[in-house]
Amino acid sequence: MFKFKFYFIFFIIFFFQVNSHSNEKIVYMDLNYVINNSNIGKKVLDELNVLNKKNIENLKANQKNLKDEIDEINKIKNVATSEDIKKKISQHNLNLNKYEKLKKKLSNDLNKKRNDEMNKLVQLINPILEDYAKKNLIDIILSKEAIYISKDKYDISNEILRLTNEKLK
C-alpha cells in the first residue's frame, strides 16, 4: 500500500506538470530618465543647481574671510602681544565653528529641498502612470533599476516622458 501511494504521488508530480503562463502585462520605466528629461523636471533641477551654486559662492566667501583672518594672525605674531594673538585666534575659532555650522545647515537644507521637490515630481507623475496603466491594460509597472535584463519593447520611459511633458507644463 505504501509503495502504491509513493508511486502514485511520484507519477502525479512528475508526469502531469502543467506549464503556467502569466497573462499579466508587465512593463518598466526609468523614473530618473523621466525626471531629468521632462520640462518640469529640468526646471526643478535647474532651480536646485542655482541654489547650490549660490550656497557654494557663499561658502567660498566665508572661506576667504577665514583665510584672511589666519593671514592677519600670522602677520601680527611677532608684533602683537600674546593676549591680542589669543583673542584673534579665539575669534577665528568662533568664526570657523560658525562656518562649519553654516556649511552643514546649507547642505541639509539643500538635501531637504531636493528630496521635497523630487517627491512632488513623483506625486505629479504617479497619476499619469496610473492613467497610462489603465488605458493600456498594464498590471505592473516596475522600476528600471529593479530589472536585470529585459527587452526594450517593455520600456515605457519615453511614452511617460511624452505624456508628462504634455500634461505638466
GROMACS .gro file of C-alpha atoms in nm:
model
  169
    1MET     CA    1   0.000   0.000   0.000
    2PHE     CA    2   0.284   0.238   0.087
    3LYS     CA    3   0.459   0.165  -0.243
    4PHE     CA    4   0.139   0.225  -0.433
    5LYS     CA    5   0.090   0.569  -0.270
    6PHE     CA    6   0.453   0.657  -0.331
    7TYR     CA    7   0.439   0.564  -0.700
    8PHE     CA    8   0.105   0.733  -0.743
    9ILE     CA    9   0.230   1.062  -0.596
   10PHE     CA   10   0.553   1.032  -0.793
   11PHE     CA   11   0.355   0.975  -1.114
   12ILE     CA   12   0.125   1.272  -1.047
   13ILE     CA   13   0.408   1.511  -0.964
   14PHE     CA   14   0.647   1.431  -1.247
   15PHE     CA   15   0.421   1.336  -1.533
   16PHE     CA   16   0.141   1.586  -1.502
   17GLN     CA   17   0.335   1.903  -1.465
   18VAL     CA   18   0.148   2.193  -1.610
   19ASN     CA   19   0.335   2.483  -1.753
   20SER     CA   20   0.198   2.804  -1.616
   21HIS     CA   21   0.183   3.120  -1.819
   22SER     CA   22   0.109   3.459  -1.681
   23ASN     CA   23  -0.143   3.681  -1.852
   24GLU     CA   24  -0.035   3.993  -1.668
   25LYS     CA   25   0.116   4.271  -1.870
   26ILE     CA   26   0.435   4.389  -1.704
   27VAL     CA   27   0.641   4.688  -1.818
   28TYR     CA   28   0.917   4.900  -1.671
   29MET     CA   29   1.024   5.263  -1.677
   30ASP     CA   30   1.322   5.473  -1.577
   31LEU     CA   31   1.189   5.737  -1.338
   32ASN     CA   32   1.524   5.919  -1.327
   33TYR     CA   33   1.519   5.950  -1.706
   34VAL     CA   34   1.167   6.095  -1.697
   35ILE     CA   35   1.256   6.344  -1.423
   36ASN     CA   36   1.585   6.451  -1.583
   37ASN     CA   37   1.439   6.495  -1.931
   38SER     CA   38   1.088   6.627  -1.866
   39ASN     CA   39   1.028   7.000  -1.891
   40ILE     CA   40   0.909   7.031  -1.531
   41GLY     CA   41   1.193   6.808  -1.407
   42LYS     CA   42   1.454   7.019  -1.587
   43LYS     CA   43   1.302   7.333  -1.435
   44VAL     CA   44   1.320   7.191  -1.081
   45LEU     CA   45   1.675   7.060  -1.132
   46ASP     CA   46   1.786   7.399  -1.268
   47GLU     CA   47   1.640   7.574  -0.961
   48LEU     CA   48   1.825   7.331  -0.734
   49ASN     CA   49   2.150   7.388  -0.925
   50VAL     CA   50   2.112   7.767  -0.893
   51LEU     CA   51   2.055   7.732  -0.518
   52ASN     CA   52   2.357   7.501  -0.491
   53LYS     CA   53   2.581   7.747  -0.679
   54LYS     CA   54   2.460   8.031  -0.455
   55ASN     CA   55   2.545   7.823  -0.147
   56ILE     CA   56   2.890   7.740  -0.285
   57GLU     CA   57   2.963   8.108  -0.355
   58ASN     CA   58   2.854   8.198  -0.001
   59LEU     CA   59   3.078   7.929   0.147
   60LYS     CA   60   3.375   8.033  -0.068
   61ALA     CA   61   3.337   8.393   0.054
   62ASN     CA   62   3.336   8.269   0.414
   63GLN     CA   63   3.642   8.052   0.345
   64LYS     CA   64   3.825   8.353   0.204
   65ASN     CA   65   3.741   8.555   0.517
   66LEU     CA   66   3.873   8.274   0.737
   67LYS     CA   67   4.194   8.254   0.534
   68ASP     CA   68   4.235   8.632   0.561
   69GLU     CA   69   4.198   8.605   0.940
   70ILE     CA   70   4.474   8.344   0.952
   71ASP     CA   71   4.698   8.559   0.734
   72GLU     CA   72   4.636   8.857   0.963
   73ILE     CA   73   4.720   8.648   1.270
   74ASN     CA   74   5.044   8.533   1.107
   75LYS     CA   75   5.137   8.893   1.019
   76ILE     CA   76   5.093   9.025   1.372
   77LYS     CA   77   5.251   8.727   1.551
   78ASN     CA   78   5.585   8.897   1.607
   79VAL     CA   79   5.442   9.246   1.668
   80ALA     CA   80   5.134   9.199   1.886
   81THR     CA   81   5.114   9.081   2.245
   82SER     CA   82   5.029   8.721   2.318
   83GLU     CA   83   4.697   8.835   2.463
   84ASP     CA   84   4.599   9.004   2.134
   85ILE     CA   85   4.702   8.697   1.940
   86LYS     CA   86   4.495   8.472   2.169
   87LYS     CA   87   4.192   8.699   2.117
   88LYS     CA   88   4.238   8.685   1.739
   89ILE     CA   89   4.279   8.307   1.745
   90SER     CA   90   3.974   8.271   1.969
   91GLN     CA   91   3.770   8.491   1.734
   92HIS     CA   92   3.896   8.290   1.436
   93ASN     CA   93   3.793   7.963   1.603
   94LEU     CA   94   3.445   8.105   1.668
   95ASN     CA   95   3.418   8.211   1.304
   96LEU     CA   96   3.541   7.869   1.194
   97ASN     CA   97   3.271   7.699   1.404
   98LYS     CA   98   3.008   7.932   1.256
   99TYR     CA   99   3.135   7.843   0.909
  100GLU     CA  100   3.111   7.469   0.978
  101LYS     CA  101   2.757   7.509   1.114
  102LEU     CA  102   2.658   7.718   0.813
  103LYS     CA  103   2.807   7.462   0.576
  104LYS     CA  104   2.617   7.180   0.743
  105LYS     CA  105   2.293   7.381   0.751
  106LEU     CA  106   2.315   7.476   0.383
  107SER     CA  107   2.388   7.117   0.287
  108ASN     CA  108   2.098   6.982   0.494
  109ASP     CA  109   1.861   7.248   0.360
  110LEU     CA  110   1.958   7.172   0.001
  111ASN     CA  111   1.915   6.797   0.053
  112LYS     CA  112   1.577   6.851   0.218
  113LYS     CA  113   1.463   7.078  -0.064
  114ARG     CA  114   1.589   6.829  -0.326
  115ASN     CA  115   1.401   6.543  -0.157
  116ASP     CA  116   1.083   6.751  -0.124
  117GLU     CA  117   1.095   6.859  -0.488
  118MET     CA  118   1.161   6.504  -0.612
  119ASN     CA  119   0.870   6.375  -0.402
  120LYS     CA  120   0.644   6.643  -0.551
  121LEU     CA  121   0.752   6.543  -0.901
  122VAL     CA  122   0.686   6.177  -0.831
  123GLN     CA  123   0.341   6.266  -0.696
  124LEU     CA  124   0.271   6.459  -1.017
  125ILE     CA  125   0.391   6.171  -1.235
  126ASN     CA  126   0.202   5.896  -1.046
  127PRO     CA  127  -0.145   5.991  -1.179
  128ILE     CA  128  -0.003   5.991  -1.532
  129LEU     CA  129   0.134   5.641  -1.472
  130GLU     CA  130  -0.196   5.520  -1.327
  131ASP     CA  131  -0.390   5.659  -1.622
  132TYR     CA  132  -0.144   5.508  -1.869
  133ALA     CA  133  -0.168   5.170  -1.695
  134LYS     CA  134  -0.549   5.175  -1.709
  135LYS     CA  135  -0.565   5.275  -2.074
  136ASN     CA  136  -0.308   5.015  -2.183
  137LEU     CA  137  -0.429   4.736  -1.951
  138ILE     CA  138  -0.097   4.717  -1.769
  139ASP     CA  139  -0.095   4.521  -1.446
  140ILE     CA  140   0.252   4.605  -1.314
  141ILE     CA  141   0.497   4.888  -1.379
  142LEU     CA  142   0.844   4.816  -1.243
  143SER     CA  143   1.138   5.046  -1.190
  144LYS     CA  144   1.419   5.006  -1.442
  145GLU     CA  145   1.667   4.974  -1.155
  146ALA     CA  146   1.489   4.656  -1.044
  147ILE     CA  147   1.525   4.494  -1.388
  148TYR     CA  148   1.836   4.296  -1.472
  149ILE     CA  149   1.761   4.212  -1.837
  150SER     CA  150   1.455   4.286  -2.043
  151LYS     CA  151   1.353   4.364  -2.396
  152ASP     CA  152   1.332   4.729  -2.489
  153LYS     CA  153   0.972   4.686  -2.601
  154TYR     CA  154   0.872   4.672  -2.233
  155ASP     CA  155   1.035   5.010  -2.156
  156ILE     CA  156   0.770   5.284  -2.138
  157SER     CA  157   1.001   5.565  -2.024
  158ASN     CA  158   0.975   5.763  -2.348
  159GLU     CA  159   0.597   5.737  -2.356
  160ILE     CA  160   0.569   5.853  -1.995
  161LEU     CA  161   0.813   6.137  -2.071
  162ARG     CA  162   0.596   6.248  -2.363
  163LEU     CA  163   0.279   6.233  -2.150
  164THR     CA  164   0.450   6.418  -1.865
  165ASN     CA  165   0.558   6.698  -2.097
  166GLU     CA  166   0.206   6.721  -2.240
  167LYS     CA  167   0.019   6.721  -1.910
  168LEU     CA  168   0.262   6.906  -1.681
  169LYS     CA  169   0.374   7.239  -1.814
   0.00000   0.00000   0.00000
